[in-house]
Amino acid sequence: MGAGATITVIGEAMLELSRGQGDSWNLRYGGDVINSAVHLARSGDKVRLASALGADPMSADLRAQWEAEGVDTALVLAAADRLPGLYAIETDAAGERTFHYWRSEAAARRMFALPDSAAMVTEAGQSDLLYFSLITLAILPDDGREALLSLCETVRARGGKVAFDGNYRARLWPDVATAQHWRDRAIALADIGLPTLADEVEMGEADDAHDAAARWGADKGREIIVKLGGEGCLVGNELVAPPKLIDVVDSSGAGDAFNAGYLHARLAGAAPAEAALAGHRLAGWNIGRRGAIPAKDADAPY
């Protein structure tokens, strides 16, 4: 696997409401895997989104925006009787955010249960890299979760790799034990693991980054990068700090940007520690601007 690899990201992409100037709200888009997909496409990677949207004008606009960014949407299925999910972000003075969701009936929940789902799975199985998150698993019913894990097996059997981000959102799960069960099954099928220490601590699974790395199987040959927020990340036994401190404007999408920067660099042949620095640079640029996917500017490290 290297530059020119076909990357498939699979999960939910939603409409995003965020505060603008004063009391106004801006309508954008976001969602952990689409955030990473856009960054990868901007970096020049061949990336496609596997998901489902509705047949409404907002869904059509989402497709158009992603395609304008260079993301292939051929694997985004249409669920005519559903709408895309929606979330709103409120950001405090320190850049920390609070989310409000309207997603219980979102089209993406049916991505493995639509007439064209089998064809989508067949095509996604040809990927060089399949990337998804614990949020992807959270929004799916159990049969969809099984289908996704089976897809991981297919990709690996063909010689491709699987990257998994442990994004834990408690409100999406009935209890922590259920989240742990599906996370552990995904870890077992992942070649690259991208957990966040804060998530692992919240799940009661780790006291520090080394605990988290061990829990994710760093000693079993998996490539595990434990994200530590502003402190950097743990790569093997090495703490890789961000190259510079950033004034946080909006922390939305920071981990997703890091993942994209890391995976892009690894695909280009960088060693894990070097790739982690690339992830930090992209995440730092992201948190210095508003929105989960800020508009590309002259300072963007693409």
GROMACS .gro file of C-alpha atoms in nm:
model
  302
    1MET     CA    1   0.000   0.000   0.000
    2GLY     CA    2   0.133   0.343  -0.089
    3ALA     CA    3   0.056   0.667  -0.270
    4GLY     CA    4  -0.228   0.611  -0.516
    5ALA     CA    5  -0.402   0.363  -0.286
    6THR     CA    6  -0.781   0.352  -0.288
    7ILE     CA    7  -0.915   0.459   0.052
    8THR     CA    8  -1.276   0.394   0.150
    9VAL     CA    9  -1.413   0.570   0.456
   10ILE     CA   10  -1.741   0.434   0.585
   11GLY     CA   11  -1.983   0.597   0.826
   12GLU     CA   12  -2.229   0.878   0.877
   13ALA     CA   13  -2.196   1.227   0.735
   14MET     CA   14  -2.437   1.491   0.864
   15LEU     CA   15  -2.557   1.845   0.829
   16GLU     CA   16  -2.380   2.072   1.081
   17LEU     CA   17  -2.520   2.383   1.247
   18SER     CA   18  -2.258   2.606   1.408
   19ARG     CA   19  -2.268   2.953   1.558
   20GLY     CA   20  -2.159   3.238   1.335
   21GLN     CA   21  -2.131   3.602   1.429
   22GLY     CA   22  -2.377   3.707   1.696
   23ASP     CA   23  -2.667   3.466   1.732
   24SER     CA   24  -2.678   3.342   1.372
   25TRP     CA   25  -2.627   2.978   1.275
   26ASN     CA   26  -2.429   2.854   0.978
   27LEU     CA   27  -2.520   2.534   0.793
   28ARG     CA   28  -2.224   2.320   0.692
   29TYR     CA   29  -2.156   1.948   0.704
   30GLY     CA   30  -1.954   1.720   0.929
   31GLY     CA   31  -1.917   1.377   1.084
   32ASP     CA   32  -1.598   1.204   1.188
   33VAL     CA   33  -1.530   0.994   0.878
   34ILE     CA   34  -1.632   1.261   0.625
   35ASN     CA   35  -1.407   1.508   0.805
   36SER     CA   36  -1.113   1.271   0.753
   37ALA     CA   37  -1.221   1.195   0.396
   38VAL     CA   38  -1.216   1.562   0.295
   39HIS     CA   39  -0.871   1.613   0.446
   40LEU     CA   40  -0.742   1.305   0.264
   41ALA     CA   41  -0.890   1.424  -0.066
   42ARG     CA   42  -0.741   1.770  -0.019
   43SER     CA   43  -0.406   1.599   0.039
   44GLY     CA   44  -0.433   1.431  -0.301
   45ASP     CA   45  -0.541   1.083  -0.195
   46LYS     CA   46  -0.797   0.875  -0.385
   47VAL     CA   47  -1.077   0.860  -0.130
   48ARG     CA   48  -1.440   0.761  -0.146
   49LEU     CA   49  -1.721   0.772   0.107
   50ALA     CA   50  -1.946   0.471   0.170
   51SER     CA   51  -2.268   0.576   0.342
   52ALA     CA   52  -2.633   0.657   0.274
   53LEU     CA   53  -2.822   0.982   0.231
   54GLY     CA   54  -3.180   1.076   0.149
   55ALA     CA   55  -3.324   1.187  -0.184
   56ASP     CA   56  -3.389   1.541  -0.059
   57PRO     CA   57  -3.228   1.868  -0.176
   58MET     CA   58  -3.003   1.888   0.132
   59SER     CA   59  -2.866   1.540   0.063
   60ALA     CA   60  -2.799   1.641  -0.297
   61ASP     CA   61  -2.616   1.950  -0.173
   62LEU     CA   62  -2.402   1.741   0.061
   63ARG     CA   63  -2.299   1.515  -0.227
   64ALA     CA   64  -2.212   1.816  -0.441
   65GLN     CA   65  -1.998   1.972  -0.167
   66TRP     CA   66  -1.806   1.650  -0.104
   67GLU     CA   67  -1.750   1.595  -0.475
   68ALA     CA   68  -1.622   1.952  -0.506
   69GLU     CA   69  -1.363   1.861  -0.240
   70GLY     CA   70  -1.255   1.558  -0.444
   71VAL     CA   71  -1.436   1.287  -0.245
   72ASP     CA   72  -1.585   1.011  -0.462
   73THR     CA   73  -1.951   0.961  -0.365
   74ALA     CA   74  -2.032   0.665  -0.590
   75LEU     CA   75  -2.070   0.444  -0.280
   76VAL     CA   76  -2.314   0.683  -0.107
   77LEU     CA   77  -2.649   0.508  -0.139
   78ALA     CA   78  -2.992   0.670  -0.157
   79ALA     CA   79  -3.258   0.598   0.104
   80ALA     CA   80  -3.560   0.774  -0.041
   81ASP     CA   81  -3.762   0.763   0.281
   82ARG     CA   82  -3.491   0.904   0.508
   83LEU     CA   83  -3.307   1.232   0.564
   84PRO     CA   84  -2.946   1.301   0.661
   85GLY     CA   85  -2.860   1.337   1.027
   86LEU     CA   86  -2.821   1.683   1.178
   87TYR     CA   87  -2.612   1.813   1.465
   88ALA     CA   88  -2.552   2.152   1.621
   89ILE     CA   89  -2.228   2.269   1.782
   90GLU     CA   90  -2.193   2.527   2.056
   91THR     CA   91  -1.836   2.635   2.133
   92ASP     CA   92  -1.725   2.804   2.456
   93ALA     CA   93  -1.458   3.069   2.501
   94ALA     CA   94  -1.184   2.803   2.530
   95GLY     CA   95  -1.282   2.638   2.203
   96GLU     CA   96  -1.444   2.336   2.369
   97ARG     CA   97  -1.766   2.222   2.211
   98THR     CA   98  -2.106   2.083   2.305
   99PHE     CA   99  -2.309   1.880   2.054
  100HIS     CA  100  -2.683   1.839   2.002
  101TYR     CA  101  -2.797   1.562   1.763
  102TRP     CA  102  -3.099   1.478   1.549
  103ARG     CA  103  -2.994   1.147   1.394
  104SER     CA  104  -3.209   0.860   1.521
  105GLU     CA  105  -3.375   0.808   1.181
  106ALA     CA  106  -3.081   0.915   0.963
  107ALA     CA  107  -3.035   0.746   0.625
  108ALA     CA  108  -2.683   0.629   0.712
  109ARG     CA  109  -2.823   0.380   0.963
  110ARG     CA  110  -2.958   0.180   0.668
  111MET     CA  111  -2.642   0.173   0.455
  112PHE     CA  112  -2.620  -0.208   0.475
  113ALA     CA  113  -2.994  -0.268   0.425
  114LEU     CA  114  -3.074  -0.094   0.095
  115PRO     CA  115  -3.127  -0.247  -0.252
  116ASP     CA  116  -2.779  -0.138  -0.363
  117SER     CA  117  -2.601  -0.233  -0.039
  118ALA     CA  118  -2.458  -0.561  -0.173
  119ALA     CA  119  -2.297  -0.381  -0.467
  120MET     CA  120  -2.156  -0.117  -0.232
  121VAL     CA  121  -2.004  -0.384  -0.009
  122THR     CA  122  -1.851  -0.565  -0.309
  123GLU     CA  123  -1.688  -0.247  -0.433
  124ALA     CA  124  -1.571  -0.138  -0.087
  125GLY     CA  125  -1.413  -0.481  -0.045
  126GLN     CA  126  -1.163  -0.388  -0.318
  127SER     CA  127  -1.017  -0.105  -0.106
  128ASP     CA  128  -0.649  -0.077  -0.025
  129LEU     CA  129  -0.742   0.093   0.303
  130LEU     CA  130  -1.079   0.079   0.480
  131TYR     CA  131  -1.129   0.342   0.752
  132PHE     CA  132  -1.415   0.363   1.001
  133SER     CA  133  -1.482   0.455   1.362
  134LEU     CA  134  -1.665   0.343   1.672
  135ILE     CA  135  -1.927   0.603   1.580
  136THR     CA  136  -1.982   0.415   1.253
  137LEU     CA  137  -2.057   0.103   1.457
  138ALA     CA  138  -2.271   0.300   1.703
  139ILE     CA  139  -2.517   0.425   1.442
  140LEU     CA  140  -2.571   0.085   1.281
  141PRO     CA  141  -2.810  -0.191   1.391
  142ASP     CA  142  -2.647  -0.520   1.489
  143ASP     CA  143  -2.681  -0.675   1.143
  144GLY     CA  144  -2.516  -0.367   0.994
  145ARG     CA  145  -2.233  -0.395   1.246
  146GLU     CA  146  -2.180  -0.758   1.149
  147ALA     CA  147  -2.179  -0.660   0.782
  148LEU     CA  148  -1.915  -0.395   0.845
  149LEU     CA  149  -1.688  -0.633   1.034
  150SER     CA  150  -1.731  -0.890   0.759
  151LEU     CA  151  -1.624  -0.620   0.512
  152CYS     CA  152  -1.309  -0.567   0.719
  153GLU     CA  153  -1.229  -0.936   0.684
  154THR     CA  154  -1.280  -0.915   0.307
  155VAL     CA  155  -1.046  -0.618   0.270
  156ARG     CA  156  -0.774  -0.787   0.475
  157ALA     CA  157  -0.813  -1.119   0.291
  158ARG     CA  158  -0.738  -0.933  -0.033
  159GLY     CA  159  -0.424  -0.777   0.114
  160GLY     CA  160  -0.574  -0.441   0.208
  161LYS     CA  161  -0.552  -0.278   0.550
  162VAL     CA  162  -0.810  -0.161   0.801
  163ALA     CA  163  -0.779   0.156   1.012
  164PHE     CA  164  -1.013   0.204   1.308
  165ASP     CA  165  -1.070   0.514   1.523
  166GLY     CA  166  -1.212   0.454   1.872
  167ASN     CA  167  -1.438   0.762   1.884
  168TYR     CA  168  -1.662   0.693   2.184
  169ARG     CA  169  -1.986   0.888   2.228
  170ALA     CA  170  -2.173   0.751   2.529
  171ARG     CA  171  -2.510   0.887   2.418
  172LEU     CA  172  -2.498   0.667   2.106
  173TRP     CA  173  -2.478   0.342   2.306
  174PRO     CA  174  -2.725   0.178   2.546
  175ASP     CA  175  -2.439   0.109   2.790
  176VAL     CA  176  -2.061   0.105   2.800
  177ALA     CA  177  -2.041  -0.276   2.788
  178THR     CA  178  -2.208  -0.282   2.446
  179ALA     CA  179  -1.966  -0.020   2.316
  180GLN     CA  180  -1.671  -0.216   2.454
  181HIS     CA  181  -1.792  -0.536   2.287
  182TRP     CA  182  -1.812  -0.386   1.939
  183ARG     CA  183  -1.496  -0.182   1.985
  184ASP     CA  184  -1.302  -0.495   2.081
  185ARG     CA  185  -1.431  -0.685   1.779
  186ALA     CA  186  -1.325  -0.398   1.555
  187ILE     CA  187  -0.981  -0.376   1.717
  188ALA     CA  188  -0.926  -0.745   1.638
  189LEU     CA  189  -0.972  -0.668   1.268
  190ALA     CA  190  -0.769  -0.346   1.258
  191ASP     CA  191  -0.415  -0.310   1.127
  192ILE     CA  192  -0.398   0.055   1.240
  193GLY     CA  193  -0.566   0.166   1.562
  194LEU     CA  194  -0.628   0.533   1.642
  195PRO     CA  195  -0.771   0.553   1.996
  196THR     CA  196  -0.802   0.868   2.203
  197LEU     CA  197  -0.693   0.834   2.565
  198ALA     CA  198  -0.986   1.042   2.694
  199ASP     CA  199  -1.230   0.798   2.530
  200GLU     CA  200  -1.055   0.496   2.678
  201VAL     CA  201  -1.056   0.653   3.025
  202GLU     CA  202  -1.427   0.738   2.992
  203MET     CA  203  -1.495   0.374   2.905
  204GLY     CA  204  -1.304   0.265   3.215
  205GLU     CA  205  -1.044   0.084   3.009
  206ALA     CA  206  -0.716   0.271   3.067
  207ASP     CA  207  -0.527   0.484   3.318
  208ASP     CA  208  -0.264   0.615   3.078
  209ALA     CA  209  -0.153   0.601   2.714
  210HIS     CA  210   0.051   0.285   2.762
  211ASP     CA  211  -0.251   0.108   2.910
  212ALA     CA  212  -0.458   0.215   2.611
  213ALA     CA  213  -0.193   0.099   2.363
  214ALA     CA  214  -0.175  -0.240   2.532
  215ARG     CA  215  -0.555  -0.269   2.537
  216TRP     CA  216  -0.557  -0.207   2.162
  217GLY     CA  217  -0.298  -0.475   2.096
  218ALA     CA  218   0.023  -0.281   2.036
  219ASP     CA  219   0.212  -0.591   2.144
  220LYS     CA  220   0.032  -0.802   1.882
  221GLY     CA  221   0.181  -0.630   1.578
  222ARG     CA  222  -0.089  -0.367   1.538
  223GLU     CA  223   0.009  -0.008   1.464
  224ILE     CA  224  -0.145   0.182   1.754
  225ILE     CA  225  -0.135   0.561   1.786
  226VAL     CA  226  -0.287   0.689   2.112
  227LYS     CA  227  -0.404   1.049   2.081
  228LEU     CA  228  -0.349   1.267   2.390
  229GLY     CA  229  -0.504   1.598   2.288
  230GLY     CA  230  -0.274   1.896   2.331
  231GLU     CA  231   0.005   1.677   2.471
  232GLY     CA  232   0.051   1.495   2.139
  233CYS     CA  233   0.031   1.120   2.090
  234LEU     CA  234   0.200   0.797   2.188
  235VAL     CA  235   0.371   0.618   1.897
  236GLY     CA  236   0.514   0.289   2.019
  237ASN     CA  237   0.697   0.398   2.334
  238GLU     CA  238   0.763   0.750   2.205
  239LEU     CA  239   0.565   1.060   2.295
  240VAL     CA  240   0.537   1.275   1.985
  241ALA     CA  241   0.442   1.630   2.083
  242PRO     CA  242   0.280   1.882   1.846
  243PRO     CA  243   0.543   2.094   1.669
  244LYS     CA  244   0.392   2.413   1.813
  245LEU     CA  245   0.118   2.530   2.046
  246ILE     CA  246  -0.202   2.652   1.884
  247ASP     CA  247  -0.462   2.888   2.025
  248VAL     CA  248  -0.779   2.678   2.009
  249VAL     CA  249  -1.065   2.846   1.827
  250ASP     CA  250  -1.277   2.533   1.775
  251SER     CA  251  -1.171   2.181   1.870
  252SER     CA  252  -1.430   2.021   1.640
  253GLY     CA  253  -1.276   1.764   1.410
  254ALA     CA  254  -0.928   1.777   1.562
  255GLY     CA  255  -0.892   1.401   1.595
  256ASP     CA  256  -1.037   1.346   1.248
  257ALA     CA  257  -0.782   1.586   1.101
  258PHE     CA  258  -0.501   1.412   1.289
  259ASN     CA  259  -0.612   1.075   1.154
  260ALA     CA  260  -0.616   1.204   0.798
  261GLY     CA  261  -0.275   1.366   0.828
  262TYR     CA  262  -0.132   1.051   0.982
  263LEU     CA  263  -0.281   0.810   0.728
  264HIS     CA  264  -0.183   1.030   0.432
  265ALA     CA  265   0.176   1.046   0.552
  266ARG     CA  266   0.191   0.671   0.613
  267LEU     CA  267   0.056   0.603   0.265
  268ALA     CA  268   0.330   0.827   0.130
  269GLY     CA  269   0.595   0.618   0.307
  270ALA     CA  270   0.656   0.817   0.626
  271ALA     CA  271   0.755   0.635   0.944
  272PRO     CA  272   0.492   0.639   1.223
  273ALA     CA  273   0.660   0.916   1.428
  274GLU     CA  274   0.700   1.134   1.120
  275ALA     CA  275   0.338   1.065   1.022
  276ALA     CA  276   0.228   1.167   1.371
  277LEU     CA  277   0.390   1.507   1.321
  278ALA     CA  278   0.198   1.543   0.995
  279GLY     CA  279  -0.119   1.459   1.185
  280HIS     CA  280  -0.040   1.720   1.449
  281ARG     CA  281   0.021   1.988   1.186
  282LEU     CA  282  -0.314   1.925   1.018
  283ALA     CA  283  -0.500   1.904   1.350
  284GLY     CA  284  -0.335   2.226   1.465
  285TRP     CA  285  -0.446   2.407   1.152
  286ASN     CA  286  -0.798   2.270   1.198
  287ILE     CA  287  -0.846   2.380   1.560
  288GLY     CA  288  -0.727   2.731   1.476
  289ARG     CA  289  -1.041   2.783   1.265
  290ARG     CA  290  -1.413   2.738   1.309
  291GLY     CA  291  -1.603   2.431   1.195
  292ALA     CA  292  -1.523   2.062   1.172
  293ILE     CA  293  -1.395   2.117   0.816
  294PRO     CA  294  -1.261   2.473   0.782
  295ALA     CA  295  -1.234   2.621   0.435
  296LYS     CA  296  -0.895   2.554   0.282
  297ASP     CA  297  -0.662   2.855   0.302
  298ALA     CA  298  -0.301   2.943   0.224
  299ASP     CA  299  -0.180   2.810   0.560
  300ALA     CA  300  -0.341   2.467   0.523
  301PRO     CA  301  -0.070   2.196   0.540
  302TYR     CA  302  -0.184   2.002   0.234
   0.00000   0.00000   0.00000
